[in-house]
Short mmCIF file of C-alpha atoms in Angstrom, two decimals:
data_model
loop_
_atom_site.label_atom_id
_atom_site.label_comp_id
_atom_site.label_asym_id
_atom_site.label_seq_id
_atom_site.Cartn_x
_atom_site.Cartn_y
_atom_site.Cartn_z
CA UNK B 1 -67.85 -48.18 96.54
CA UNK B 2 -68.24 -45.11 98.87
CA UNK B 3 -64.99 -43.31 98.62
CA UNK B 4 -63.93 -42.85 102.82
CA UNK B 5 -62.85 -40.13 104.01
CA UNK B 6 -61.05 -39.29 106.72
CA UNK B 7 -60.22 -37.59 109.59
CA UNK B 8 -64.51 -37.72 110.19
CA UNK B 9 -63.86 -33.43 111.86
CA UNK B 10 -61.11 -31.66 112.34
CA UNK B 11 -60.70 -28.58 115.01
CA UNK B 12 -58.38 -26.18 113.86
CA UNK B 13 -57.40 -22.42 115.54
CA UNK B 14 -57.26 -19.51 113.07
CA UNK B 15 -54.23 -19.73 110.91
CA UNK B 16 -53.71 -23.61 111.34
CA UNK B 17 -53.23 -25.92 108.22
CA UNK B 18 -55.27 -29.08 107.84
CA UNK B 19 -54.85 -32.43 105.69
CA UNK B 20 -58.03 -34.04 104.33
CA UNK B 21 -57.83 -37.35 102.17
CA UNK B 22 -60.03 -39.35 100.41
CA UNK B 23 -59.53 -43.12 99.20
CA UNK B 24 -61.44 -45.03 96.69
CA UNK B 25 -61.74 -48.92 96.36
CA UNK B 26 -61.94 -48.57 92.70
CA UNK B 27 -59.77 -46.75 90.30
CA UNK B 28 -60.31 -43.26 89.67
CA UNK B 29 -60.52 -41.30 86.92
CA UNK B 30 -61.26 -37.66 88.29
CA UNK B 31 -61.82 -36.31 92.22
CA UNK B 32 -63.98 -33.46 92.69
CA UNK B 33 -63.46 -31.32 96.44
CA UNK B 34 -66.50 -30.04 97.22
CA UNK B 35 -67.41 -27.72 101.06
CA UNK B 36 -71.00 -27.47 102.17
CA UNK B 37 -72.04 -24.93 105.18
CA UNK B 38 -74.40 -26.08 107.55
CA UNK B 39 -78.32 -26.02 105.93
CA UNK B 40 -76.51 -24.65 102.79
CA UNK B 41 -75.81 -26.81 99.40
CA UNK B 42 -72.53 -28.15 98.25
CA UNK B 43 -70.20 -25.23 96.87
CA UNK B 44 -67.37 -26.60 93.98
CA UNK B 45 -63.39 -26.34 95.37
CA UNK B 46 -61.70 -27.99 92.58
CA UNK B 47 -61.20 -31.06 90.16
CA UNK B 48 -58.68 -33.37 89.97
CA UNK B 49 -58.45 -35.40 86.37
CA UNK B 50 -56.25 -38.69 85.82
CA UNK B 51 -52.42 -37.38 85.16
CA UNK B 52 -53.22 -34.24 85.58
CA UNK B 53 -51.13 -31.98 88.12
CA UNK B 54 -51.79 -30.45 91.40
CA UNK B 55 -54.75 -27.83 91.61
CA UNK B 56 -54.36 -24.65 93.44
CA UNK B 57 -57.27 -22.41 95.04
CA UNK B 58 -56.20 -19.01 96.82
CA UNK B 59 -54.50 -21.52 99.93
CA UNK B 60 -56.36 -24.13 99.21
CA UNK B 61 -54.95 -27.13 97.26
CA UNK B 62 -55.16 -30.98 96.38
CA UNK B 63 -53.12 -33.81 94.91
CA UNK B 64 -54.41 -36.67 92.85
CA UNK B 65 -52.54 -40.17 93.64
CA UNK B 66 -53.75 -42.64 91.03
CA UNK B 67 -51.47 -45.60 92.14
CA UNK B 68 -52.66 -45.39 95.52
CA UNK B 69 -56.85 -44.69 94.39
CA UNK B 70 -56.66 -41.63 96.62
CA UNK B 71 -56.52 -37.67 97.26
CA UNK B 72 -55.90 -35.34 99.42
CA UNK B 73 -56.95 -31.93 100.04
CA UNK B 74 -54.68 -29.17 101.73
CA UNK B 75 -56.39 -26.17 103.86
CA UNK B 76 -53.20 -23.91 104.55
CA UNK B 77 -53.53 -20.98 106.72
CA UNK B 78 -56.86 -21.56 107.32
CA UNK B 79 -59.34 -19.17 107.80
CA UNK B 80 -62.92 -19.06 110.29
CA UNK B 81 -64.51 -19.24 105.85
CA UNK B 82 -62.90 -22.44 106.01
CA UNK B 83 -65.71 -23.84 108.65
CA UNK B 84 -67.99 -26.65 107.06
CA UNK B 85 -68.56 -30.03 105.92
CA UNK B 86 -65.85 -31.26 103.53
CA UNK B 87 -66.92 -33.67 101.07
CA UNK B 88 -64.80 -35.41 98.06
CA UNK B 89 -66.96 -37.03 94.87
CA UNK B 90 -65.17 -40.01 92.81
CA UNK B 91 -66.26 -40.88 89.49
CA UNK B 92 -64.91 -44.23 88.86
CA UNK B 93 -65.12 -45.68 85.61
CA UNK B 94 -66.79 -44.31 82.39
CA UNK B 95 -69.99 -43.11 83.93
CA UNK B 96 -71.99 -39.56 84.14
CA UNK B 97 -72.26 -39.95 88.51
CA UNK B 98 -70.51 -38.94 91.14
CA UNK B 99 -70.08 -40.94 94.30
CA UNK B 100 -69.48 -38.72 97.64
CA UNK B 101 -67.30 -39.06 100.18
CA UNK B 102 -68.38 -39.68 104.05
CA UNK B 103 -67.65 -35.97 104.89
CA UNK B 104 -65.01 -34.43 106.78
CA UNK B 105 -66.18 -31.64 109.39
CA UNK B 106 -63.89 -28.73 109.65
CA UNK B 107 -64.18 -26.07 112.54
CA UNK B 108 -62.04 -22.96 112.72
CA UNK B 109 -62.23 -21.05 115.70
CA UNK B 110 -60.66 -17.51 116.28
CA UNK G 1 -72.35 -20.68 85.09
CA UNK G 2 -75.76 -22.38 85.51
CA UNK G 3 -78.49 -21.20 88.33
CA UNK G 4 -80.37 -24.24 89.60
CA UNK G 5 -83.45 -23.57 90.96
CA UNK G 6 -85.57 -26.04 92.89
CA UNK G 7 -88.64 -25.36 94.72
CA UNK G 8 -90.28 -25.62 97.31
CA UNK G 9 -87.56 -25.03 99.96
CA UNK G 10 -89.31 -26.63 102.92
CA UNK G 11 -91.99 -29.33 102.67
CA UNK G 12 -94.00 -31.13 105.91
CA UNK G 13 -95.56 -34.20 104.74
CA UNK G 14 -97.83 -36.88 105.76
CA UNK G 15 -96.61 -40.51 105.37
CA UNK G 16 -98.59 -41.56 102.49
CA UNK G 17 -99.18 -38.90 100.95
CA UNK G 18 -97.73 -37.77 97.22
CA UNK G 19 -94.51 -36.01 96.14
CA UNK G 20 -93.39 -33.76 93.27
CA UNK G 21 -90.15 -31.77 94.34
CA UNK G 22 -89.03 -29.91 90.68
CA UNK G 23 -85.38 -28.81 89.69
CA UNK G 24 -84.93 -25.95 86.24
CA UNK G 25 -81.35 -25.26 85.10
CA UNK G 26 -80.44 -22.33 83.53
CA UNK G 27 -77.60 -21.08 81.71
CA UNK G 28 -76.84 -24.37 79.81
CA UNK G 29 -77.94 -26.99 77.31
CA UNK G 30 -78.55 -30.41 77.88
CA UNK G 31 -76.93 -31.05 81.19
CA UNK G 32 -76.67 -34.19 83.54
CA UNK G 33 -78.66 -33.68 85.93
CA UNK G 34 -78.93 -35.29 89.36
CA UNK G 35 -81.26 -36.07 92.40
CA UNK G 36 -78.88 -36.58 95.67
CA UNK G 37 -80.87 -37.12 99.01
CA UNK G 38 -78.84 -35.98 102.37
CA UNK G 39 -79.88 -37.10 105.85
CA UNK G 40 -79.33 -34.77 108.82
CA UNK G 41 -75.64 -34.80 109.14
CA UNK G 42 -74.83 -37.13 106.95
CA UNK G 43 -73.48 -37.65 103.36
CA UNK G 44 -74.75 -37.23 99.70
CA UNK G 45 -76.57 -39.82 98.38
CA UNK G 46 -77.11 -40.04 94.47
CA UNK G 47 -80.91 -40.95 93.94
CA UNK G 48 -81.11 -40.83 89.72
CA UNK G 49 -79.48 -39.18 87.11
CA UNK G 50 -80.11 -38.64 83.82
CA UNK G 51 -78.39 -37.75 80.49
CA UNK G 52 -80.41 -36.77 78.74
CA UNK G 53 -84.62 -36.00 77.90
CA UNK G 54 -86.46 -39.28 79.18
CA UNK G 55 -83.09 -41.28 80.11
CA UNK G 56 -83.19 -42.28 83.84
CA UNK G 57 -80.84 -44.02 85.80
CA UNK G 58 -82.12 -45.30 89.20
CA UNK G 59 -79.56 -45.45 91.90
CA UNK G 60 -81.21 -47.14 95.16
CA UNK G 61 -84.45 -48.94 95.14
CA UNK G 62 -86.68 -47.23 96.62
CA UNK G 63 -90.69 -45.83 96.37
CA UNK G 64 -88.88 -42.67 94.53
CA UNK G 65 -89.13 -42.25 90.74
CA UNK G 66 -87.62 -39.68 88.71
CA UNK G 67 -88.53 -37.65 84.89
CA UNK G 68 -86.79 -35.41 82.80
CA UNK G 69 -89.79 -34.07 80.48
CA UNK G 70 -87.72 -30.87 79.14
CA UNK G 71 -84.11 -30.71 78.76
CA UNK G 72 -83.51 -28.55 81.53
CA UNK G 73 -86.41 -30.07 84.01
CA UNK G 74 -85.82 -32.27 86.43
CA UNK G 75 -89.37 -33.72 88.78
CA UNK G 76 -89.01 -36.07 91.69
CA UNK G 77 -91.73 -37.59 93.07
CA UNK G 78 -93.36 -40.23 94.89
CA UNK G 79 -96.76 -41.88 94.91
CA UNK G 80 -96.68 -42.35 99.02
CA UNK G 81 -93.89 -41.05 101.08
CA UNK G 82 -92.38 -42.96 104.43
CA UNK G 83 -91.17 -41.40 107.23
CA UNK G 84 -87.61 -42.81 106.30
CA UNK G 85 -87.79 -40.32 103.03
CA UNK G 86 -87.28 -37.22 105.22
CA UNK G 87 -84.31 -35.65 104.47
CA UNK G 88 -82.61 -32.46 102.39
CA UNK G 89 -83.22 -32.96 98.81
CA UNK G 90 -80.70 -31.22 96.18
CA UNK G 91 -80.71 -30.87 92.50
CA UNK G 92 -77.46 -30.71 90.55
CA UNK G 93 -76.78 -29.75 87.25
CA UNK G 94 -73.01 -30.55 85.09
CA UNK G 95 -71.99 -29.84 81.57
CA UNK G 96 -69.91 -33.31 81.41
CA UNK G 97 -68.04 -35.18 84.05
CA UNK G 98 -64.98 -33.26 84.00
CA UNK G 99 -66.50 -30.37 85.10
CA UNK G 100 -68.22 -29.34 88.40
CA UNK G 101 -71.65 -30.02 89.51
CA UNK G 102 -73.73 -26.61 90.37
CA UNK G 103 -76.21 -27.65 93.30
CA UNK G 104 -79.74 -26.14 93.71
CA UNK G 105 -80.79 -24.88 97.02
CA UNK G 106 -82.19 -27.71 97.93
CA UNK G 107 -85.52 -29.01 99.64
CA UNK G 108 -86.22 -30.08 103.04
CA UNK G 109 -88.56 -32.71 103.54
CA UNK G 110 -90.00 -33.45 106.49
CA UNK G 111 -92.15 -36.66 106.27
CA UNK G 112 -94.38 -37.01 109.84
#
């Protein structure tokens, strides 16, 4: 029920865009993005809701793929900010909870 | 927005010993509210949540145990802790399920 995520870390150079996806087992009805720093709680990205459109965040962005029960989130240009744990939330079906991702580590080096 | 505020930040226990970790929202009304627990370097796992004053839905069987006594008061706790309930504890707080979750600071327990 976990939604995976995948790639598990990603090294990137200053500058360099990333791809991040997430796929579910189950149908979805919304994706949250969420990025956590190291010893730090989870900081909100974005939402994604069932037929809604592509979300935007300064260079950061996401798609919502309901046929295929997955997301993906885009890291363009990326910055040494970007650095942290990347996490994606499902809530599948008509229920209050969120179910997180494994995680996707991001490092940005100068 | 809502501030979450959870207290304390770090905790070193003794296995067997009692638990209370607290979580107050402000800046909302009636919220879901959450308990995730996250190992060291691993993912967030959802403990309870609740919908609502004295509704509590358990997640993973375990010797935790959750109460929502105010609307915006959230108390985990324990009546004798194992060393497999160490971990970083963190309180969230949502309007609905469309909308984002807003995450305490979070507590890390150390259980020896």
């Amino acid at each position: 029920q976990q939604p995976v995520q995948s790639p598990q870390a990603v090294i990137l150079r200053e500058g360099e865009d990333a791809v991040i996806n997430c796929s579910s087992s189950k149908a979805l009805y919304s994706v949250h993005w969420y990025r956590q720093k190291h010893g730090e709680a989870p900081v909100f990205l974005m939402i994604l809701l069932k037929g809604g459109e592509q979300k935007g965040h300064d260079k950061i962005s996401a798609s919502f793929n309901e046929k295929k029960q997955q997301s993906s989130l885009y890291l363009t240009a990326s910055q040494l900010s970007y650095s942290g744990t990347y996490f994606c939330g499902t809530e599948a079906g008509n229920t209050d909870k969120l179910i997180f991702g494994t995680g996707t580590r991001l490092q940005v080096f100068p | 927005s809502q501030t979450i505020h959870q207290w304390p930040a770090t905790l070193v226990q003794p296995v067997g010993s009692p638990l209370s970790l607290e979580c107050t929202v402000e800046g909302t009304s009636n919220p879901n509210l959450y308990w995730y627990r996250q190992a060291a370097g691993r993912g967030l796992q959802l403990l309870f949540y609740s919908v609502g004053i004295g509704q509590i839905s358990s997640e993973v069987p375990q010797n935790l145990s959750a109460s929502r006594p105010q609307d915006r008061q959230f108390i985990l706790s324990s009546k004798k802790l194992l060393l497999s309930d160490s971990g970083f504890y963190l309180c969230a707080s949502t309007k609905d399920r469309y909308n984002e979750q807003f995450f305490g600071p979070g507590t890390r327990l150390t259980v020896l």
